[in-house]
PDB file of C-alpha atoms in Angstrom:
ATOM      1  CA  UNK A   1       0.000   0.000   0.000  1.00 62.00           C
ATOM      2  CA  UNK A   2       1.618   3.437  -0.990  1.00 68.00           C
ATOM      3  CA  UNK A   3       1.882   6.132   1.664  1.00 88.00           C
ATOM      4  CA  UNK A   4      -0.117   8.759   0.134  1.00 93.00           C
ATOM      5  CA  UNK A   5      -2.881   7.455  -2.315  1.00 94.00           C
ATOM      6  CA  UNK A   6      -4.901   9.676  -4.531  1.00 94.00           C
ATOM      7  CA  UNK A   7      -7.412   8.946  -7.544  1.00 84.00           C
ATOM      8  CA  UNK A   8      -5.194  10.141 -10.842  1.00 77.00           C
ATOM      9  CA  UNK A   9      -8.608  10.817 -12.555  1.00 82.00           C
ATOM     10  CA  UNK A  10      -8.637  12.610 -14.844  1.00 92.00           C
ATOM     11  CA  UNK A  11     -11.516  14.296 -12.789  1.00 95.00           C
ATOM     12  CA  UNK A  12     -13.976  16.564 -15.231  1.00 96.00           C
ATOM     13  CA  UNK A  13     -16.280  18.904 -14.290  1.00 97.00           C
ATOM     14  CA  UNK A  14     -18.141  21.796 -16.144  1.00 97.00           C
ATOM     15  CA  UNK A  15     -17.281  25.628 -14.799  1.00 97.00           C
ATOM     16  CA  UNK A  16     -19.073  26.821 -12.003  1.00 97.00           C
ATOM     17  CA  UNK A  17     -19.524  23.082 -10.538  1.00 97.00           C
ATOM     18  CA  UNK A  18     -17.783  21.850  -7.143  1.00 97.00           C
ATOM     19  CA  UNK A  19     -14.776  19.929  -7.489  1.00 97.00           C
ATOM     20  CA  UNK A  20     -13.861  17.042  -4.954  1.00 96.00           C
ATOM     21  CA  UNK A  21     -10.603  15.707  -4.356  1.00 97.00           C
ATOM     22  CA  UNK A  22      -9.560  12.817  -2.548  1.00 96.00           C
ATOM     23  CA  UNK A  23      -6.453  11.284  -0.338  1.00 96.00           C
ATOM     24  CA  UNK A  24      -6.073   8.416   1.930  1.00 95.00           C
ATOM     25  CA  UNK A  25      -2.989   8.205   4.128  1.00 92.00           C
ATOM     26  CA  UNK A  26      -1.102   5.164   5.946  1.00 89.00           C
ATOM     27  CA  UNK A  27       0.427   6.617   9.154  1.00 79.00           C
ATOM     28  CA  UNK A  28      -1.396   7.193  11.474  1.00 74.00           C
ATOM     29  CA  UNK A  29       1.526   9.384  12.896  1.00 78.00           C
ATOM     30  CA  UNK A  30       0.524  11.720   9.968  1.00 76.00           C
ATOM     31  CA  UNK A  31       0.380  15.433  11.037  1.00 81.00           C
ATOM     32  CA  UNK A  32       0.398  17.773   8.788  1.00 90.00           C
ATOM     33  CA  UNK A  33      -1.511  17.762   5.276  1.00 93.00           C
ATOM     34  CA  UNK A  34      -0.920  20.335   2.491  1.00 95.00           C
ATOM     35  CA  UNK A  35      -2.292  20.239  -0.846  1.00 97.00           C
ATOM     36  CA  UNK A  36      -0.674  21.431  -3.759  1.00 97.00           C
ATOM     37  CA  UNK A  37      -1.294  23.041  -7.501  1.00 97.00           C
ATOM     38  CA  UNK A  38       1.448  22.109  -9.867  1.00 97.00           C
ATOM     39  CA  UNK A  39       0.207  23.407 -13.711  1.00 96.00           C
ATOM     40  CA  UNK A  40       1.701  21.411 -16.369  1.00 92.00           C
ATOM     41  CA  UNK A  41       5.444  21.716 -16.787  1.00 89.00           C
ATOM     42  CA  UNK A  42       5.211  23.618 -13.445  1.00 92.00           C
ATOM     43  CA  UNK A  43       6.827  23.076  -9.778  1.00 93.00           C
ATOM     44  CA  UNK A  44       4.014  22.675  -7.158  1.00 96.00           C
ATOM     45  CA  UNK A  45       2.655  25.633  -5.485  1.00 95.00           C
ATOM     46  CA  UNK A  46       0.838  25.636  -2.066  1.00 95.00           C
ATOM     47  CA  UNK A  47      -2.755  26.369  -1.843  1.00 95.00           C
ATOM     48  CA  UNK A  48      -4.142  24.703   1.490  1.00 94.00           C
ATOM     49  CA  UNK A  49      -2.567  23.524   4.616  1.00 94.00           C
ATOM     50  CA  UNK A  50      -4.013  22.035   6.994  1.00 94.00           C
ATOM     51  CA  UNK A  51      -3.589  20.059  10.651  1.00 91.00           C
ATOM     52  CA  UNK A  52      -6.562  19.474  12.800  1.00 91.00           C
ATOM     53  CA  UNK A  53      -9.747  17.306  12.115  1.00 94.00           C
ATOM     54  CA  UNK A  54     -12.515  19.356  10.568  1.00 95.00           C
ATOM     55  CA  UNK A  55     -13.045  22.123   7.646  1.00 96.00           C
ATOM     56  CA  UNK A  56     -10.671  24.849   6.704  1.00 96.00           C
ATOM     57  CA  UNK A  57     -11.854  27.698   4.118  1.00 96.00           C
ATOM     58  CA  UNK A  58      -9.989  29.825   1.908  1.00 95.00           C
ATOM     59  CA  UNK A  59     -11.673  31.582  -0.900  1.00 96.00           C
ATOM     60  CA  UNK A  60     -13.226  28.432  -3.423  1.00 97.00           C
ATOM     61  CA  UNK A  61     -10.972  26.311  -1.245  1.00 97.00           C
ATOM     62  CA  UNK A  62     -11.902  24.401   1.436  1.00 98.00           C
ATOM     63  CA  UNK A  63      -9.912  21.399   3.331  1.00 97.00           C
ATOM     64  CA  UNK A  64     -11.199  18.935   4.723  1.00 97.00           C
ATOM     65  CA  UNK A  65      -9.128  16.612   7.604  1.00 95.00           C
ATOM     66  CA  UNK A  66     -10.776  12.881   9.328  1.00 94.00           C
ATOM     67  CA  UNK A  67      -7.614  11.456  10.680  1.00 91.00           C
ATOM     68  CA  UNK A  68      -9.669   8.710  12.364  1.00 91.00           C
ATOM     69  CA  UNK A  69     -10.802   7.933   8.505  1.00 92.00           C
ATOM     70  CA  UNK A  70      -6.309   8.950   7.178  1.00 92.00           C
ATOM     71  CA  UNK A  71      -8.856  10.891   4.957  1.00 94.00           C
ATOM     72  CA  UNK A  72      -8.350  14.156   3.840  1.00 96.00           C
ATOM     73  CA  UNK A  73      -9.925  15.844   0.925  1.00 97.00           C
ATOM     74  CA  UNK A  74     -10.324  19.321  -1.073  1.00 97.00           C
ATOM     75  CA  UNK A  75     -13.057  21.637  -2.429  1.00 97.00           C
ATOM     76  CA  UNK A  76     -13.090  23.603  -5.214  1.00 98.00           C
ATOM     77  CA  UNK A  77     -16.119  25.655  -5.503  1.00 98.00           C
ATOM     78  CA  UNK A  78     -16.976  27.875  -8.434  1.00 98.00           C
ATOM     79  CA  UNK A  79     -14.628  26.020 -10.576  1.00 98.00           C
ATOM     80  CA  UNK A  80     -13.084  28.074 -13.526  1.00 97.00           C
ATOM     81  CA  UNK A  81     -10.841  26.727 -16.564  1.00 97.00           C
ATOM     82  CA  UNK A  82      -7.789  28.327 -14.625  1.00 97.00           C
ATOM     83  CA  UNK A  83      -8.302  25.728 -11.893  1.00 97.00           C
ATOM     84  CA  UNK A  84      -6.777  22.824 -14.430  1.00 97.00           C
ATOM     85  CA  UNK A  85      -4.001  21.246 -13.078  1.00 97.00           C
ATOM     86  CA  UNK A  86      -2.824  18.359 -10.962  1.00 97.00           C
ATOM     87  CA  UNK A  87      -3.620  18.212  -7.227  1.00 97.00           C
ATOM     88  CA  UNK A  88      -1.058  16.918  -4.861  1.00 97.00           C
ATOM     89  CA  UNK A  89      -2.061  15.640  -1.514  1.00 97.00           C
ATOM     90  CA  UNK A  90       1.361  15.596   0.568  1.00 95.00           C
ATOM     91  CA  UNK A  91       1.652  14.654   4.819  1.00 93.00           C
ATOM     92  CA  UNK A  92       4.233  15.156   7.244  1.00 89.00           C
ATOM     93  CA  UNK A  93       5.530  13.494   9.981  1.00 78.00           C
ATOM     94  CA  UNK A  94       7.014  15.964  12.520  1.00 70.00           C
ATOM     95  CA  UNK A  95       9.501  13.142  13.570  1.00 72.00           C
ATOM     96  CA  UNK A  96      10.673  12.210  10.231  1.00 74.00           C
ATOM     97  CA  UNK A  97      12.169  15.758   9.549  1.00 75.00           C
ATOM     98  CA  UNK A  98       8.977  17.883   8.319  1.00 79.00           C
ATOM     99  CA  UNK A  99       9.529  16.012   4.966  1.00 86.00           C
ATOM    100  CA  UNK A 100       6.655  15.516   2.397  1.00 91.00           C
ATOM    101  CA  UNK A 101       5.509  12.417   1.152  1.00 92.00           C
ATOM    102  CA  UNK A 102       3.363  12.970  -1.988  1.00 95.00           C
ATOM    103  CA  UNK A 103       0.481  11.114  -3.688  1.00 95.00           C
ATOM    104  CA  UNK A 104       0.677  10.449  -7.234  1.00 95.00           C
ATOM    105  CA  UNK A 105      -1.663  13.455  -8.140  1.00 96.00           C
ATOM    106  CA  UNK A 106      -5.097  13.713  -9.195  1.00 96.00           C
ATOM    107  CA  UNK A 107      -5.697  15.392 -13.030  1.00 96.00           C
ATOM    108  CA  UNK A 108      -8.814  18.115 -12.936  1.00 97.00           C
ATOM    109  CA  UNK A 109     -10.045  19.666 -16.045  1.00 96.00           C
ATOM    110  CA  UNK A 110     -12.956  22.271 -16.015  1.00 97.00           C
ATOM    111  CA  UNK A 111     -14.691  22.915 -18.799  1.00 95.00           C
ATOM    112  CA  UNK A 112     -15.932  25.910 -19.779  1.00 93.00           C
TER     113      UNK A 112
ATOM    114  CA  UNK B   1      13.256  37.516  -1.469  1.00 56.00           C
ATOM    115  CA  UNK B   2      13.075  35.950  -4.849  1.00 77.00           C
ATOM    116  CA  UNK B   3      12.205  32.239  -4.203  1.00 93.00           C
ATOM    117  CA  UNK B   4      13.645  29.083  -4.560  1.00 96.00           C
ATOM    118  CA  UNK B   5      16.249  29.533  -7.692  1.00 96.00           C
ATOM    119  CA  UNK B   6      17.181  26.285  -9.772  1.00 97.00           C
ATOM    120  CA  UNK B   7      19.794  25.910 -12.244  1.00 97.00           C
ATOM    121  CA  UNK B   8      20.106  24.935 -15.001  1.00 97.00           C
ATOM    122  CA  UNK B   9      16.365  24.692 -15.675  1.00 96.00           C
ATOM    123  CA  UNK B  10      16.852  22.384 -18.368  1.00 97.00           C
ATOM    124  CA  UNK B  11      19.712  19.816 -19.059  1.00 98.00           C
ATOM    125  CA  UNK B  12      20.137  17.457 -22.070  1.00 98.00           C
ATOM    126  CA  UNK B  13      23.048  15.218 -22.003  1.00 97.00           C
ATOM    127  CA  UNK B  14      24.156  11.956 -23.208  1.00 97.00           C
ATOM    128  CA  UNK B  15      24.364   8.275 -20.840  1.00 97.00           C
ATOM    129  CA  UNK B  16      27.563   8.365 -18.875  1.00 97.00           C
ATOM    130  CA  UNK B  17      27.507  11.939 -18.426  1.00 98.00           C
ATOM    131  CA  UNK B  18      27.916  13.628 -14.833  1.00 98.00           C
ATOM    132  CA  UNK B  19      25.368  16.383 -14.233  1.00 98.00           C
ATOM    133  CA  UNK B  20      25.269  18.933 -11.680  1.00 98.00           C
ATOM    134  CA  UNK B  21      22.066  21.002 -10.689  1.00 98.00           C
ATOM    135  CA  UNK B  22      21.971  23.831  -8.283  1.00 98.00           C
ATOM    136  CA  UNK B  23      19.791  25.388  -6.070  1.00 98.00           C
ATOM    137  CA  UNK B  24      19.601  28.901  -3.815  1.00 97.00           C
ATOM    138  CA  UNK B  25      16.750  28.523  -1.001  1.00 96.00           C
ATOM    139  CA  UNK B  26      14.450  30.897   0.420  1.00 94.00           C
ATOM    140  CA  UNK B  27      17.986  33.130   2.244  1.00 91.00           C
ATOM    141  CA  UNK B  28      16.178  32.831   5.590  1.00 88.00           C
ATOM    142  CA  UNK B  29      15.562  29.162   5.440  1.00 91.00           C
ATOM    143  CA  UNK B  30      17.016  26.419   7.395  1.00 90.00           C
ATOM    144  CA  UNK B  31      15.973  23.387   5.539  1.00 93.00           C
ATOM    145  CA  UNK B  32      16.428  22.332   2.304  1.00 95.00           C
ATOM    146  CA  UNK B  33      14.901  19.504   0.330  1.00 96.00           C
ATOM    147  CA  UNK B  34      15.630  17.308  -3.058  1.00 97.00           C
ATOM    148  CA  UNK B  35      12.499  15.765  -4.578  1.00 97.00           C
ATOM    149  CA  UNK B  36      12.510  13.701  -8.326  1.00 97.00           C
ATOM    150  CA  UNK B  37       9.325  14.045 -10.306  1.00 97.00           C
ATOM    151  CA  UNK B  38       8.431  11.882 -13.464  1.00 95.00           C
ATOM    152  CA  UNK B  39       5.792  12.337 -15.815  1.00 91.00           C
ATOM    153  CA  UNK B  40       2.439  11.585 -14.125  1.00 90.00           C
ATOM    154  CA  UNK B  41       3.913  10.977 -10.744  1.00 93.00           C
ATOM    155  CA  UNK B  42       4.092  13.256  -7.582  1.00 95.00           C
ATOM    156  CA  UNK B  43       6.849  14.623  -6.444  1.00 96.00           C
ATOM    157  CA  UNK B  44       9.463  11.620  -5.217  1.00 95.00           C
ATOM    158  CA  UNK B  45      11.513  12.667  -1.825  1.00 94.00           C
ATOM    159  CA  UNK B  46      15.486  12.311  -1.970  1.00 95.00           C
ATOM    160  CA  UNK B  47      17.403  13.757   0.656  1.00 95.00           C
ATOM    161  CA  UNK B  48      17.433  16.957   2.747  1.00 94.00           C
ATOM    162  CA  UNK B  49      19.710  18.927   4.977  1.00 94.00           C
ATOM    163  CA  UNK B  50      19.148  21.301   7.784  1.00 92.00           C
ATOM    164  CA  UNK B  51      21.861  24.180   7.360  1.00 91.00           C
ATOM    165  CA  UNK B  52      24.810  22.694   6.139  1.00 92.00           C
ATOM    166  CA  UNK B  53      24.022  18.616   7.776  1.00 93.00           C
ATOM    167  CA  UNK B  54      22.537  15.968   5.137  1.00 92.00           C
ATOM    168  CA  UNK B  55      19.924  14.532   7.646  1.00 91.00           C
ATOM    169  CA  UNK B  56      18.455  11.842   5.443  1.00 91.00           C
ATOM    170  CA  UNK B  57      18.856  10.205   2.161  1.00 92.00           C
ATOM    171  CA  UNK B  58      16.202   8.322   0.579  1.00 91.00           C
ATOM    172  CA  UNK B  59      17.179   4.346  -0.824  1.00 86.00           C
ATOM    173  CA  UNK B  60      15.757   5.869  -4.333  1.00 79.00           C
ATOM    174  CA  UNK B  61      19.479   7.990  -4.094  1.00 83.00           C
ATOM    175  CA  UNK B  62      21.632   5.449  -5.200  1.00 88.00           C
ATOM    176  CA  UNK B  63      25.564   5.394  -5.107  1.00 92.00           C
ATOM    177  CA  UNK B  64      25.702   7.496  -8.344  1.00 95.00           C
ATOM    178  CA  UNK B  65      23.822  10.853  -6.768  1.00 96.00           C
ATOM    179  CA  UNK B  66      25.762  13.119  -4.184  1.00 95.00           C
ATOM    180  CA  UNK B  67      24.183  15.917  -2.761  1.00 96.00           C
ATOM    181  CA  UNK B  68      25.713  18.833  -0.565  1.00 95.00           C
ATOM    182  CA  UNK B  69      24.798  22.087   0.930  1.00 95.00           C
ATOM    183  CA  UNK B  70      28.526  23.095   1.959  1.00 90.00           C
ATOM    184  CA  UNK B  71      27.823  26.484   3.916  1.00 86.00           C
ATOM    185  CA  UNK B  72      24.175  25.730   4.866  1.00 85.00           C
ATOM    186  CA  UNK B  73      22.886  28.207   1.407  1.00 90.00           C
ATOM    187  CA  UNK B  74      22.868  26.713  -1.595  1.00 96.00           C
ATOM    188  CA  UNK B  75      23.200  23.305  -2.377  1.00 97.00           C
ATOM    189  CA  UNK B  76      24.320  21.518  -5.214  1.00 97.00           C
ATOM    190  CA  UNK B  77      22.906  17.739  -6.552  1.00 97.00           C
ATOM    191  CA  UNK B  78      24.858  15.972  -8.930  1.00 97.00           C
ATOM    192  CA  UNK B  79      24.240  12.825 -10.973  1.00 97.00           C
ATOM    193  CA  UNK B  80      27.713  10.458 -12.019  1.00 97.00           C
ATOM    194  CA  UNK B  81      27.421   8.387 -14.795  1.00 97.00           C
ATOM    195  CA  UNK B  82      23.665   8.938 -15.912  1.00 97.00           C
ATOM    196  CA  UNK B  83      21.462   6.614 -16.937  1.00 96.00           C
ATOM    197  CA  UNK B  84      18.394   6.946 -19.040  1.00 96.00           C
ATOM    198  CA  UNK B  85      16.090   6.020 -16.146  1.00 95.00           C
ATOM    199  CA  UNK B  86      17.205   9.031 -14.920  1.00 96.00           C
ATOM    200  CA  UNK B  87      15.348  11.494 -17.056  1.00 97.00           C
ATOM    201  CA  UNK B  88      12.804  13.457 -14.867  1.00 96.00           C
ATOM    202  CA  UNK B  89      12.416  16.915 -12.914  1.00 97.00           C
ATOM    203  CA  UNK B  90      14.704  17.799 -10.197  1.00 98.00           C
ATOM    204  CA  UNK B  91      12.544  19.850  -7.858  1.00 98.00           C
ATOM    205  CA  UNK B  92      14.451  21.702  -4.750  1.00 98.00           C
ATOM    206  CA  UNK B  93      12.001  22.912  -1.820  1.00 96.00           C
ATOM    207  CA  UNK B  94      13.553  25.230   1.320  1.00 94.00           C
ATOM    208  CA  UNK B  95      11.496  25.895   4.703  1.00 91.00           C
ATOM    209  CA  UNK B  96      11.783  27.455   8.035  1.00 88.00           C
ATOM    210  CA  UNK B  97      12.009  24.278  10.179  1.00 82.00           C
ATOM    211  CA  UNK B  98      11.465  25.548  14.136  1.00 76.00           C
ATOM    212  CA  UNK B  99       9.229  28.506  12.832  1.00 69.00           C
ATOM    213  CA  UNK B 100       5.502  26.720  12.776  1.00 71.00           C
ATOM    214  CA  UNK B 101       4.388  24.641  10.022  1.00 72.00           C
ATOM    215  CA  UNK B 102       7.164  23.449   8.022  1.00 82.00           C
ATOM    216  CA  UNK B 103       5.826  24.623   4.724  1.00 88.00           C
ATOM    217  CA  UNK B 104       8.247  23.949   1.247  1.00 92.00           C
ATOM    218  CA  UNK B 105       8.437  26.326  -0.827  1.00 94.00           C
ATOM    219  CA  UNK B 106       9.437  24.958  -4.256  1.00 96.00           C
ATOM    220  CA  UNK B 107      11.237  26.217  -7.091  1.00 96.00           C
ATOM    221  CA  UNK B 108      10.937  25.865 -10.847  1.00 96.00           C
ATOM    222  CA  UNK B 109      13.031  22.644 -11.291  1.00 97.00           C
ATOM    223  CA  UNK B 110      15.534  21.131 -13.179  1.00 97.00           C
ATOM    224  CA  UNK B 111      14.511  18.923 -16.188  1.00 97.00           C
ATOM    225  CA  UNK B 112      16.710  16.083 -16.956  1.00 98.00           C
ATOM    226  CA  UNK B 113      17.303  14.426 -20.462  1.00 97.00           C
ATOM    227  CA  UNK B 114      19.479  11.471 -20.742  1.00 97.00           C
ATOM    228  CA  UNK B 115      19.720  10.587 -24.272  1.00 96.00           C
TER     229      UNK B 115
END
């Protein structure tokens, strides 16, 4: 079982819908959660961080954390064409350095 | 501050080659991380220091990778003898480890060809 799982889609959805992104984890030591934006032939870019159970909202984005599910997902609302890209789900351990351990990335495309 | 810098953002060379890629952190950051990325994979971790001390290397950096971050700024990852399996994006993340969240920051990467 990999670390960080994630559907690789690709995930369609007209403009204006909601988008809904998934990612299991493994450890249960997990602590941190971040998802990323990388645009093709890109580096990844931050968009949501997040650490306790619950919902955290920024702009379209909202995070969502279960870690008695490993289960953490993201939001898009009000999708627009500009939101295509690949969505990373990364997690941390705080005791294996702060490094990142990535999921394979899911593929959204919004049409207009 | 001007981000994570990589260079050379693109490198073509031939199998048996040595490559070397650089990167320049975030100045204020402590930590800096290696990551390999090939088409339609996340990001794959590699090794990362804290100032100028390699704390871990990952079993995917074989024999024939050396990294080093000799003064705790910039760091340098180079590749002996490539291979063709080696062809993919070289992505370089720093962070403020001791600060809060360790968030990477990531720069622009450097794309490896092995011909």
């Amino acid at each position: 079982q990999k670390e960080v799982e994630q559907n690789s889609g690709p995930l369609s959805v007209p403009e204006g819908a909601i988008a809904s992104l998934n990612c299991t984890y493994s450890d249960r030591v997990s602590q941190s959660f971040f998802w990323y934006r990388q645009y093709s032939g890109k580096s990844p870019e931050l968009i949501m961080s997040i650490y306790s159970n619950g919902d955290k909202e920024d702009g379209r984005f909202t995070a969502q954390l279960n870690k008695a599910s490993q289960y953490v997902s993201l939001l898009i609302r009000d999708s627009q064409p500009s939101d295509s890209a690949t969505y990373l789900c990364a997690v941390s351990l705080y005791n294996q350095g702060g490094k990142l351990i990535f999921g394979q990335g899911t593929e959204l495309s919004v049409k207009p | 501050d001007t981000g994570v810098s990589q260079n050379p953002r693109h490198k073509i060379t031939k199998r048996g080659q040595n490559v070397t890629f650089r990167c320049d952190p975030i100045s204020e950051h402590n930590r800096l991380y290696w990551y390999r990325q090939t088409l339609g994979q996340g990001p794959e971790f590699l090794t990362y220091f804290q100032n100028e001390a390699q704390l871990e290397k990952s079993r995917l950096l074989s024999d024939r990778f050396s990294a080093e971050r000799p003064k705790g700024s910039f760091s340098t990852l180079e590749i002996q003898r490539t291979e063709q399996g080696d062809s993919a994006m070289y992505l370089c993340a720093s962070s403020s480890w001791g600060s809060g969240a360790n968030v990477l920051t990531f720069g622009a990467g450097s794309r490896l060809t092995v011909l």
